[in-house]
mmCIF file of C-alpha atoms in Angstrom:
data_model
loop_
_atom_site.group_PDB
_atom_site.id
_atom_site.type_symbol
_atom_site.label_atom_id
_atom_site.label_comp_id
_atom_site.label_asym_id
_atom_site.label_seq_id
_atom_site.Cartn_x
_atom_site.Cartn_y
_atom_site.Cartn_z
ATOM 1 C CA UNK A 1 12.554 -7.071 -6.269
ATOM 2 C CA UNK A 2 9.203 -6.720 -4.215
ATOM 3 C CA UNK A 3 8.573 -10.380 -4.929
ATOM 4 C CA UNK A 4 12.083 -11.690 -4.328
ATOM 5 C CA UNK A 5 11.538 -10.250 -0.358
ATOM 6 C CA UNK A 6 8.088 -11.608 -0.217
ATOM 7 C CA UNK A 7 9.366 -15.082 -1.192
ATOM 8 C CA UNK A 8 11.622 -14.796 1.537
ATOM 9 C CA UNK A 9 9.401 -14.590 3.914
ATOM 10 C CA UNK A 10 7.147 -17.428 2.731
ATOM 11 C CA UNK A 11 10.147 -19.890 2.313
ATOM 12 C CA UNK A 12 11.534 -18.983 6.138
ATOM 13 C CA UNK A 13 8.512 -19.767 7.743
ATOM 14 C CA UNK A 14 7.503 -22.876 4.989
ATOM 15 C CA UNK A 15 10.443 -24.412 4.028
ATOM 16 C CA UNK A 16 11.610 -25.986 7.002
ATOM 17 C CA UNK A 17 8.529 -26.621 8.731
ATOM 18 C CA UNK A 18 6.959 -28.493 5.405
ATOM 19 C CA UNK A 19 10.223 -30.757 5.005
ATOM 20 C CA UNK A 20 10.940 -31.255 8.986
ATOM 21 C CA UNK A 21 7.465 -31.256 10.590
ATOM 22 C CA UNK A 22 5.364 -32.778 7.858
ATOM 23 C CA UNK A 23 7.984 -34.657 6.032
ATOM 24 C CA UNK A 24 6.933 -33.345 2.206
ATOM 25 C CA UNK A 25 9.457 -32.716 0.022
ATOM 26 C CA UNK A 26 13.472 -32.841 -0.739
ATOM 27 C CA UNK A 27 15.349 -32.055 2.580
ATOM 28 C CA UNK A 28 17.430 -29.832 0.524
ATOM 29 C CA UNK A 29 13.927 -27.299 -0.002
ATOM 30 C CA UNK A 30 15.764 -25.983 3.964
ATOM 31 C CA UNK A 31 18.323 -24.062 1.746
ATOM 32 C CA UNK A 32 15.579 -22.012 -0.296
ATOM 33 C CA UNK A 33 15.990 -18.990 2.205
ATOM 34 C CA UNK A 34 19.671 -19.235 1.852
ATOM 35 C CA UNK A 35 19.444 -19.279 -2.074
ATOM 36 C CA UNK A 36 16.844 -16.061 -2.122
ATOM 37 C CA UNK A 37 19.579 -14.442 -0.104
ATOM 38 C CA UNK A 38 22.283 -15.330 -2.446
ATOM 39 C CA UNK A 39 20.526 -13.867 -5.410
ATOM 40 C CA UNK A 40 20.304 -10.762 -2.895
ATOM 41 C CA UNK A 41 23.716 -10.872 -2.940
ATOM 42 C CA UNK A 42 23.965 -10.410 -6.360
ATOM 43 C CA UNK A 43 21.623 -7.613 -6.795
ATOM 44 C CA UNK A 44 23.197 -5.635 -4.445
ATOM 45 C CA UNK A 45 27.110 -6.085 -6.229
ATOM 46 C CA UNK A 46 25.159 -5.854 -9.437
ATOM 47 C CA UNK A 47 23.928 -2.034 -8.582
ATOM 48 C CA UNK A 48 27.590 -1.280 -6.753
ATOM 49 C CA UNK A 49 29.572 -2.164 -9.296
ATOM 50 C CA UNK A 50 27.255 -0.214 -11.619
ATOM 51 C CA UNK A 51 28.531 2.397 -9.520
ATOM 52 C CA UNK A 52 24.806 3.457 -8.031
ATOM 53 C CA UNK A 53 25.141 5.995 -5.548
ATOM 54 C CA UNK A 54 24.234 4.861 -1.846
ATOM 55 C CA UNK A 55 24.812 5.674 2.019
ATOM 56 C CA UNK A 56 23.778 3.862 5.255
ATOM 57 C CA UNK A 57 22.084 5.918 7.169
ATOM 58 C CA UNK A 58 23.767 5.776 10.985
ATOM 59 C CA UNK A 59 20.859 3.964 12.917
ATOM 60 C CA UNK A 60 21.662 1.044 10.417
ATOM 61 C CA UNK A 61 25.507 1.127 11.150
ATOM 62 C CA UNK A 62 24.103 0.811 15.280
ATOM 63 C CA UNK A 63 21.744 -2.041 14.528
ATOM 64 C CA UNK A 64 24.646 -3.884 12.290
ATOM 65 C CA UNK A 65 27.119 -3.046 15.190
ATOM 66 C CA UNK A 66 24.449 -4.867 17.809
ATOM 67 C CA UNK A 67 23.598 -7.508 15.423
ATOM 68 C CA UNK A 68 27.488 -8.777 15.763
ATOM 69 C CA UNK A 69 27.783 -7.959 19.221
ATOM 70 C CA UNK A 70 24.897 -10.151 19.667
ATOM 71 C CA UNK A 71 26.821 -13.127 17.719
ATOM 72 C CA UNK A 72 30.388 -12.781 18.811
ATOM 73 C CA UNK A 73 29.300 -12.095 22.312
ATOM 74 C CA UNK A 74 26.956 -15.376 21.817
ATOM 75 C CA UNK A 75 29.942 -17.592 20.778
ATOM 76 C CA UNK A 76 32.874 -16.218 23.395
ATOM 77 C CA UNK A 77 30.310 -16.728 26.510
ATOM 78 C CA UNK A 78 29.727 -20.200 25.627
ATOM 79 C CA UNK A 79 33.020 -21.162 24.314
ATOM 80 C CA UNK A 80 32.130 -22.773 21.302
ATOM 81 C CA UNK A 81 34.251 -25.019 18.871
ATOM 82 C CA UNK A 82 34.603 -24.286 15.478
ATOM 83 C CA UNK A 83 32.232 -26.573 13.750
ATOM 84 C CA UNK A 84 29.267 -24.914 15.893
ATOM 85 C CA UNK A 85 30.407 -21.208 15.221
ATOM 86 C CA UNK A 86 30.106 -21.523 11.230
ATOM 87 C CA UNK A 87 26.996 -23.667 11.965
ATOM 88 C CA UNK A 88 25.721 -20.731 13.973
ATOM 89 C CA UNK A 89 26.863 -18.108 11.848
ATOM 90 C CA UNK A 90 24.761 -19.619 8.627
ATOM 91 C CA UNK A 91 21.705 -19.026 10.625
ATOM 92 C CA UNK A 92 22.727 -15.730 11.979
ATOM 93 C CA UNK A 93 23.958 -13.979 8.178
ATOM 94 C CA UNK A 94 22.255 -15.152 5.704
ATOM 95 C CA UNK A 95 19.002 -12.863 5.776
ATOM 96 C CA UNK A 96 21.579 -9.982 6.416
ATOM 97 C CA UNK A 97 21.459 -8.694 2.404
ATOM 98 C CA UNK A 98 17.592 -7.964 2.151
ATOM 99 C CA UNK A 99 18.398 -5.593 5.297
ATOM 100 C CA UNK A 100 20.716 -3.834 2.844
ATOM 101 C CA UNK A 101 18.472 -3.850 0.003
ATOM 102 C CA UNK A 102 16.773 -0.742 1.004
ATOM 103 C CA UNK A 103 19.911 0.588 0.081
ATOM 104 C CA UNK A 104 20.074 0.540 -3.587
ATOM 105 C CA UNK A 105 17.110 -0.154 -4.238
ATOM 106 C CA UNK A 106 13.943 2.285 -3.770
ATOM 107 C CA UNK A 107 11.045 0.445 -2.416
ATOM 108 C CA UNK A 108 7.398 1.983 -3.196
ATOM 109 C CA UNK A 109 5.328 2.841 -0.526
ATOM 110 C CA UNK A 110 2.759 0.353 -2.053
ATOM 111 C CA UNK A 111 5.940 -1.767 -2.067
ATOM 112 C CA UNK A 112 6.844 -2.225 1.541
ATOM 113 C CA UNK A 113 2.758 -1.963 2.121
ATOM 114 C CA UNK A 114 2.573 -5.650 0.051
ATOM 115 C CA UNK A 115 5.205 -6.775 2.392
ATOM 116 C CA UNK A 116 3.818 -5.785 5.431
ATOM 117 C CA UNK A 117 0.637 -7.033 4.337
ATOM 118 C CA UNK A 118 2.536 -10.558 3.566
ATOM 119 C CA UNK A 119 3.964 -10.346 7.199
ATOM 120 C CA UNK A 120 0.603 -10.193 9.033
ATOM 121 C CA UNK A 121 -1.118 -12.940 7.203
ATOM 122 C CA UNK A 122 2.006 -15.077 8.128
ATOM 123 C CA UNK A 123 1.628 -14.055 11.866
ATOM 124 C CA UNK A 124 -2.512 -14.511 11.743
ATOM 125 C CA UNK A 125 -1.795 -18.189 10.670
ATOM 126 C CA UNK A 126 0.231 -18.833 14.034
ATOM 127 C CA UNK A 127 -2.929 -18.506 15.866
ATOM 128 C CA UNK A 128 -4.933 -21.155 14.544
ATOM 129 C CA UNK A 129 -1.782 -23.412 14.018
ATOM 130 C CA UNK A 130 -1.336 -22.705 17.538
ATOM 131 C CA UNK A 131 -4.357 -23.528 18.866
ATOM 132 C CA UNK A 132 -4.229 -27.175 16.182
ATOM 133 C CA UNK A 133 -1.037 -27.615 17.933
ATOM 134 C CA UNK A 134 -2.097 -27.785 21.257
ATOM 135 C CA UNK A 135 -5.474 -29.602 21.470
ATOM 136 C CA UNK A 136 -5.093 -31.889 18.475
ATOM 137 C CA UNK A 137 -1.286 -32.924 16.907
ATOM 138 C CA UNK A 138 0.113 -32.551 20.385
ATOM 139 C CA UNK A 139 -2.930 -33.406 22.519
ATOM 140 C CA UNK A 140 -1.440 -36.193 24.168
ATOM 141 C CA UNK A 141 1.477 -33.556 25.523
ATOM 142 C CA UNK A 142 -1.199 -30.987 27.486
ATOM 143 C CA UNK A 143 1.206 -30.769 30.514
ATOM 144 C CA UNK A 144 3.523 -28.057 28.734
ATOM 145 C CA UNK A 145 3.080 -25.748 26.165
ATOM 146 C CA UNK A 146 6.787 -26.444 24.451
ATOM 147 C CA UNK A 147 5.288 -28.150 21.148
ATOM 148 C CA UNK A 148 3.429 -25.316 20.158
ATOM 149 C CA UNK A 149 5.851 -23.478 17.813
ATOM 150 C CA UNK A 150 3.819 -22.327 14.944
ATOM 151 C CA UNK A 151 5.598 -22.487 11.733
ATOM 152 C CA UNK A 152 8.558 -21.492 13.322
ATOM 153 C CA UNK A 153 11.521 -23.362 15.301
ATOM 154 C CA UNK A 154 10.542 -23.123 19.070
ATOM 155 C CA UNK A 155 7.733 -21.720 21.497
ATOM 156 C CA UNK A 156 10.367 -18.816 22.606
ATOM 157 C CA UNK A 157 11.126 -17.718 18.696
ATOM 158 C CA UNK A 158 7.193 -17.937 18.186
ATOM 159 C CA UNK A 159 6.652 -15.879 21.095
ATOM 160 C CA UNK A 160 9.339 -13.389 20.318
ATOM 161 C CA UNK A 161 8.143 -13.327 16.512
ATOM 162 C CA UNK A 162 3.935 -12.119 18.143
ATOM 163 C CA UNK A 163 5.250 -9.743 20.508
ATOM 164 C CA UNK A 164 6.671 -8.415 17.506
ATOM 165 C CA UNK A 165 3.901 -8.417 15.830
ATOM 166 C CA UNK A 166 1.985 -6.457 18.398
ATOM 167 C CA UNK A 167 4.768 -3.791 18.451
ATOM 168 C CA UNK A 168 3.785 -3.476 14.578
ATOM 169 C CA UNK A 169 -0.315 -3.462 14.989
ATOM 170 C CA UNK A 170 0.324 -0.615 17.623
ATOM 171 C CA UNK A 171 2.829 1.323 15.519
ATOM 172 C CA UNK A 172 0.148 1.134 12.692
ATOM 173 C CA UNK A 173 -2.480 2.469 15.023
ATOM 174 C CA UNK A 174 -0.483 5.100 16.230
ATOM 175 C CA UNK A 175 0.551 6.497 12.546
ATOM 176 C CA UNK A 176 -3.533 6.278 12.238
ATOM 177 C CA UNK A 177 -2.861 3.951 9.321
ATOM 178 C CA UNK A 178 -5.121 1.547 11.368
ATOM 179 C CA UNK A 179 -7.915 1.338 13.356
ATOM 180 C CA UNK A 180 -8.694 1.074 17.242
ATOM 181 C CA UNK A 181 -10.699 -2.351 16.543
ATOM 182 C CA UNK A 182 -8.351 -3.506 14.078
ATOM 183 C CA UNK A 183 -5.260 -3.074 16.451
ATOM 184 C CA UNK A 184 -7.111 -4.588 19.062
ATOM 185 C CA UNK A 185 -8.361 -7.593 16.840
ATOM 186 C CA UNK A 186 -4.413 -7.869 15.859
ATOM 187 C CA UNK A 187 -3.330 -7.517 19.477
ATOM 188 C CA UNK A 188 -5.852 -10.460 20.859
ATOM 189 C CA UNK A 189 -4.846 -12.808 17.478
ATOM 190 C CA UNK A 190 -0.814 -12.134 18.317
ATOM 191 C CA UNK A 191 -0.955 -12.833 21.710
ATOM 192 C CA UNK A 192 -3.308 -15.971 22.043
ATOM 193 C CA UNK A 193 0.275 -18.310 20.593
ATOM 194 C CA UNK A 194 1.962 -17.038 23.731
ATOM 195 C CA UNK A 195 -0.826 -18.136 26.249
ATOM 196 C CA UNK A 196 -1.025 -21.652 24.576
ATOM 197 C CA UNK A 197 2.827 -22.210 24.413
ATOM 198 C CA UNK A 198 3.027 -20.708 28.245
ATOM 199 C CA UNK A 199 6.001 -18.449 27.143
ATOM 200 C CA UNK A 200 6.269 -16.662 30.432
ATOM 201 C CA UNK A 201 8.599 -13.737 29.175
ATOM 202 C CA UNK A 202 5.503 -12.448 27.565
ATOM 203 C CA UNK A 203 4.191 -11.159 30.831
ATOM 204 C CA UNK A 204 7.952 -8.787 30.302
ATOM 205 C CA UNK A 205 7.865 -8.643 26.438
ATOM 206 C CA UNK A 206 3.900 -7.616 26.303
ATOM 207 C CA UNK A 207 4.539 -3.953 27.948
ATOM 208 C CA UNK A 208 7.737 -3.360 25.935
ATOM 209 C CA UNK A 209 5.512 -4.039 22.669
ATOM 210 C CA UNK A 210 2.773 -2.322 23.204
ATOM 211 C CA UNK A 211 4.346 0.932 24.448
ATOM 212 C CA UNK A 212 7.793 1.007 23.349
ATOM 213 C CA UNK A 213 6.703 2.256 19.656
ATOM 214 C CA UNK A 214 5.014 5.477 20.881
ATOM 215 C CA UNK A 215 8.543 6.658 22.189
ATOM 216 C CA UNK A 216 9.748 6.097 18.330
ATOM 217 C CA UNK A 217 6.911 8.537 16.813
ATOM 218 C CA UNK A 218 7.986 11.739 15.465
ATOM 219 C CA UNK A 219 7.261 14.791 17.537
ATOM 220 C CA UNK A 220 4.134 16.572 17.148
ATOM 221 C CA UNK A 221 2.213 13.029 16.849
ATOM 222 C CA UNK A 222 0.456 13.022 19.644
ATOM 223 C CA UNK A 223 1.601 9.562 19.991
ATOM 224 C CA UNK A 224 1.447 9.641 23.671
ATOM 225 C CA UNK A 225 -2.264 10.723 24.102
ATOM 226 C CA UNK A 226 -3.508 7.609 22.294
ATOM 227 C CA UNK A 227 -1.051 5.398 25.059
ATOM 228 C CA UNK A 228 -4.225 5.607 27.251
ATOM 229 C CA UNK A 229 -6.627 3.493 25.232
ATOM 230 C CA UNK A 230 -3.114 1.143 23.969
ATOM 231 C CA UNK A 231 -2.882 0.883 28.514
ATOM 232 C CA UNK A 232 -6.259 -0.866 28.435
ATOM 233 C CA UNK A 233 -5.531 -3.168 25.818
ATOM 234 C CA UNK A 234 -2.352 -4.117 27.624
ATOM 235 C CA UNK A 235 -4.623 -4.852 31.041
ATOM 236 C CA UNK A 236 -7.250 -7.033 28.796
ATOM 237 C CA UNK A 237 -4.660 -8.819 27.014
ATOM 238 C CA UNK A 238 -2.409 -9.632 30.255
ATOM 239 C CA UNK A 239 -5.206 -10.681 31.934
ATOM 240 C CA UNK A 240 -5.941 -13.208 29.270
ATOM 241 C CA UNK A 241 -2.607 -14.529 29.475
ATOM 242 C CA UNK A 242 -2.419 -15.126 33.208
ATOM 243 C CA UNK A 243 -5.974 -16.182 33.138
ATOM 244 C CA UNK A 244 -4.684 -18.639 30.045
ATOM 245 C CA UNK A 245 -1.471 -19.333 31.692
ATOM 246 C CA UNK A 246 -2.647 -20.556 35.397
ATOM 247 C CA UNK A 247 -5.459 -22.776 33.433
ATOM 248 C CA UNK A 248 -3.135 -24.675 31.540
ATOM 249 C CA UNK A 249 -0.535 -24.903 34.035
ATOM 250 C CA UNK A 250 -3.308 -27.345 36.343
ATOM 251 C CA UNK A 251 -1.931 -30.180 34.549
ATOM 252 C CA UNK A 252 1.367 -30.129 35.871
ATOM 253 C CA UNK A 253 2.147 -31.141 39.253
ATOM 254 C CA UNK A 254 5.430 -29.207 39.575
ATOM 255 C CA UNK A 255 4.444 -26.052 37.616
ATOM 256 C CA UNK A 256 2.890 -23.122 39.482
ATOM 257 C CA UNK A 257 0.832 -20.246 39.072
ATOM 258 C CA UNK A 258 2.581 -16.959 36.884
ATOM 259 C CA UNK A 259 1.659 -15.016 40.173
ATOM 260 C CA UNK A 260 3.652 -17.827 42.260
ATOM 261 C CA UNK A 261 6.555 -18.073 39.829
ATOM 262 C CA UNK A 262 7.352 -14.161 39.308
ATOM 263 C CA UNK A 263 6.571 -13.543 42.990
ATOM 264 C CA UNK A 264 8.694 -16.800 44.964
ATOM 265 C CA UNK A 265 12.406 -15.894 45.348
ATOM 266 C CA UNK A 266 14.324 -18.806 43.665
ATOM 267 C CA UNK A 267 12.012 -19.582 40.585
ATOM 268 C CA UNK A 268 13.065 -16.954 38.235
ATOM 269 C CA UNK A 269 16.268 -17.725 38.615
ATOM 270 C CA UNK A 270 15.868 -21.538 37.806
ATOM 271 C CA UNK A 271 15.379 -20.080 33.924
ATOM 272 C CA UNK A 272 18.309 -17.758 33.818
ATOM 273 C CA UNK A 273 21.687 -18.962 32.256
ATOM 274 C CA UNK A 274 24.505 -19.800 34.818
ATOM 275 C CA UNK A 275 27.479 -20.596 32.462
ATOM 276 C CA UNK A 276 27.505 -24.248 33.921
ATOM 277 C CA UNK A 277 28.117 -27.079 31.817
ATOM 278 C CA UNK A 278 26.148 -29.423 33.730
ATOM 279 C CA UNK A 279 23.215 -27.194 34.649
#
C-alpha cells in the first residue's frame, strides 16, 4: 500500500511532463495517475465490503465539503458547458481515494515518513529544473518567468505546490522533527522556483506558509516561541524574492517593480478575475 501512494506521486509529477514536455513515450503513460487511483478504488471497496470497521473523522467531512465547493462553485461562476465540466471534473477526482485510504488502512509512522521523504525530494528537484528552465531551455524567453513550471503544469501550480512545501519544512521544525538549518536550507530551496517564475502571489502566500502551521500545533508546544526565529527567515527569504523579482523584471519594458505593482492603485486589479468574456 505504501508503494502504491509513492507511485502516485512519481507518476503525477513524471508522467505528463515526460510524454508532453520531452516527447518520450506512449501519450497514453498521462492516464498512469488515473489507473493508480483506480486500483485505490478497489482497495478501499475491497476492505468495505469485507466489512472493516471505519469512521471519517469530522475535519475530513469539512475539507471534502470545501473540496466540492471549490469545484461546483468553479463551474457555476464561469458557466461552463458540459464537455468542459466532466473534463474538469477528471482532473479534480481522481486523486480523491488515496485521501480516503487513511481510512482503512493503518499507515506506519515509518510509513507516511517514506512518503514524506518521497515528497521533498520531488519538491528539491523543482529548484534546479527551475533554474535549467530559465537560463537554458527557455533562455531565449528571459522577459517573463511563465515557462518555468517545474515538473508540473504552470508557474502558479509550481508556486502554489513550494509554498506548500515551506508550510511542511516549518511544521517539521516546529514538531522538532527537524532542524533550524535544515528548515532554513528547505525554506531557501522552496522558494528560489517562485523568484525565477515571478509568481507575485508569493509575496501573499510566503507569510501564510511560514506562520500559518504554528496556529495548528497542539497546546503546550510552545509553537509560538520558535515563530521568532521562523519571522527572520520570512524577512531573508522575502527579501530574496523582491530582490529576485525587480532583477528579472528589467527586461520588460511594461513590467514594474513588486514595490510599484502592490503599491499603484489599478495594477492589482489588472490580475483579478472580472467575469468578462472578453477580458
Amino acid at each position: 500500500m505504501n508503494a502504491l501512494v509513492i507511485l502516485l506521486f512519481i507518476s503525477v509529477f513524471l508522467a505528463e511532463f515526460v510524454v508532453k514536455n520531452l516527447g518520450i513515450g506512449n501519450q497514453y503513460l498521462v492516464l498512469v495517475p488515473e489507473l493508480l487511483s483506480g486500483v485505490a478504488v478497489l482497495v478501499l471497496l475491497n476492505y468495505l465490503l469485507a466489512g472493516r470497521r471505519w469512521s471519517l473523522d469530522m475535519r475530513y467531512w469539512i475539507v471534502l465539503a470545501l473540496y466540492f465547493f471549490v469545484v461546483i462553485f468553479g463551474f457555476f461562476a464561469q458557466q461552463m458547458p458540459a464537455g468542459a465540466i466532466v473534463s474538469g471534473m477528471r482532473n479534480y477526482l481522481k486523486f480523491l481515494p488515496f485521501f480516503l485510504l487513511p481510512v482503512v488502512y493503518p499507515f506506519t509512522p515509518k510509513q507516511l515518513a517514506t512518503q514524506l521523504a518521497a515528497l521533498f525530494v520531488i519538491l528539491a528537484v523543482q529548484s534546479p529544473l527551475a533554474v535549467f528552465q530559465r537560463f537554458v531551455q527557455f533562455a531565449d524567453s528571459m522577459h517573463t518567468g511563465d515557462p518555468v513550471v517545474g515538473l508540473t503544469t504552470s508557474s502558479g501550480v509550481l508556486s502554489i505546490l513550494m509554498m506548500g512545501g515551506v508550510a511542511a519544512a516549518v511544521a517539521l521544525y516546529l514538531r522538532r522533527a527537524i532542524k533550524f538549518r535544515t528548515m532554513l536550507f528547505a525554506v531557501a530551496v522552496f522558494v528560489l522556483p517562485t523568484t525565477l517564475n515571478e509568481t507575485k502571489a508569493t509575496l501573499f502566500l510566503l507569510p501564510v506558509a511560514l506562520l500559518a502551521p504554528a496556529f495548528f500545533m497542539p497546546r503546550g508546544s510552545g509553537a509560538l516561541r520558535r515563530l521568532v526565529p521562523i519571522g527572520l527567515v520570512g524577512m531573508l527569504a522575502g527579501t530574496a524574492f523582491v530582490t529576485g523579482y525587480n532583477y528579472f523584471i528589467q527586461t520588460r519594458d511594461d513590467a514594474p517593480p513588486i514595490g510599484t505593482f502592490v503599491t499603484e492603485e489599478g495594477r492589482a486589479q489588472s490580475y483579478l478575475y472580472s467575469g468578462a468574456a472578453d477580458g
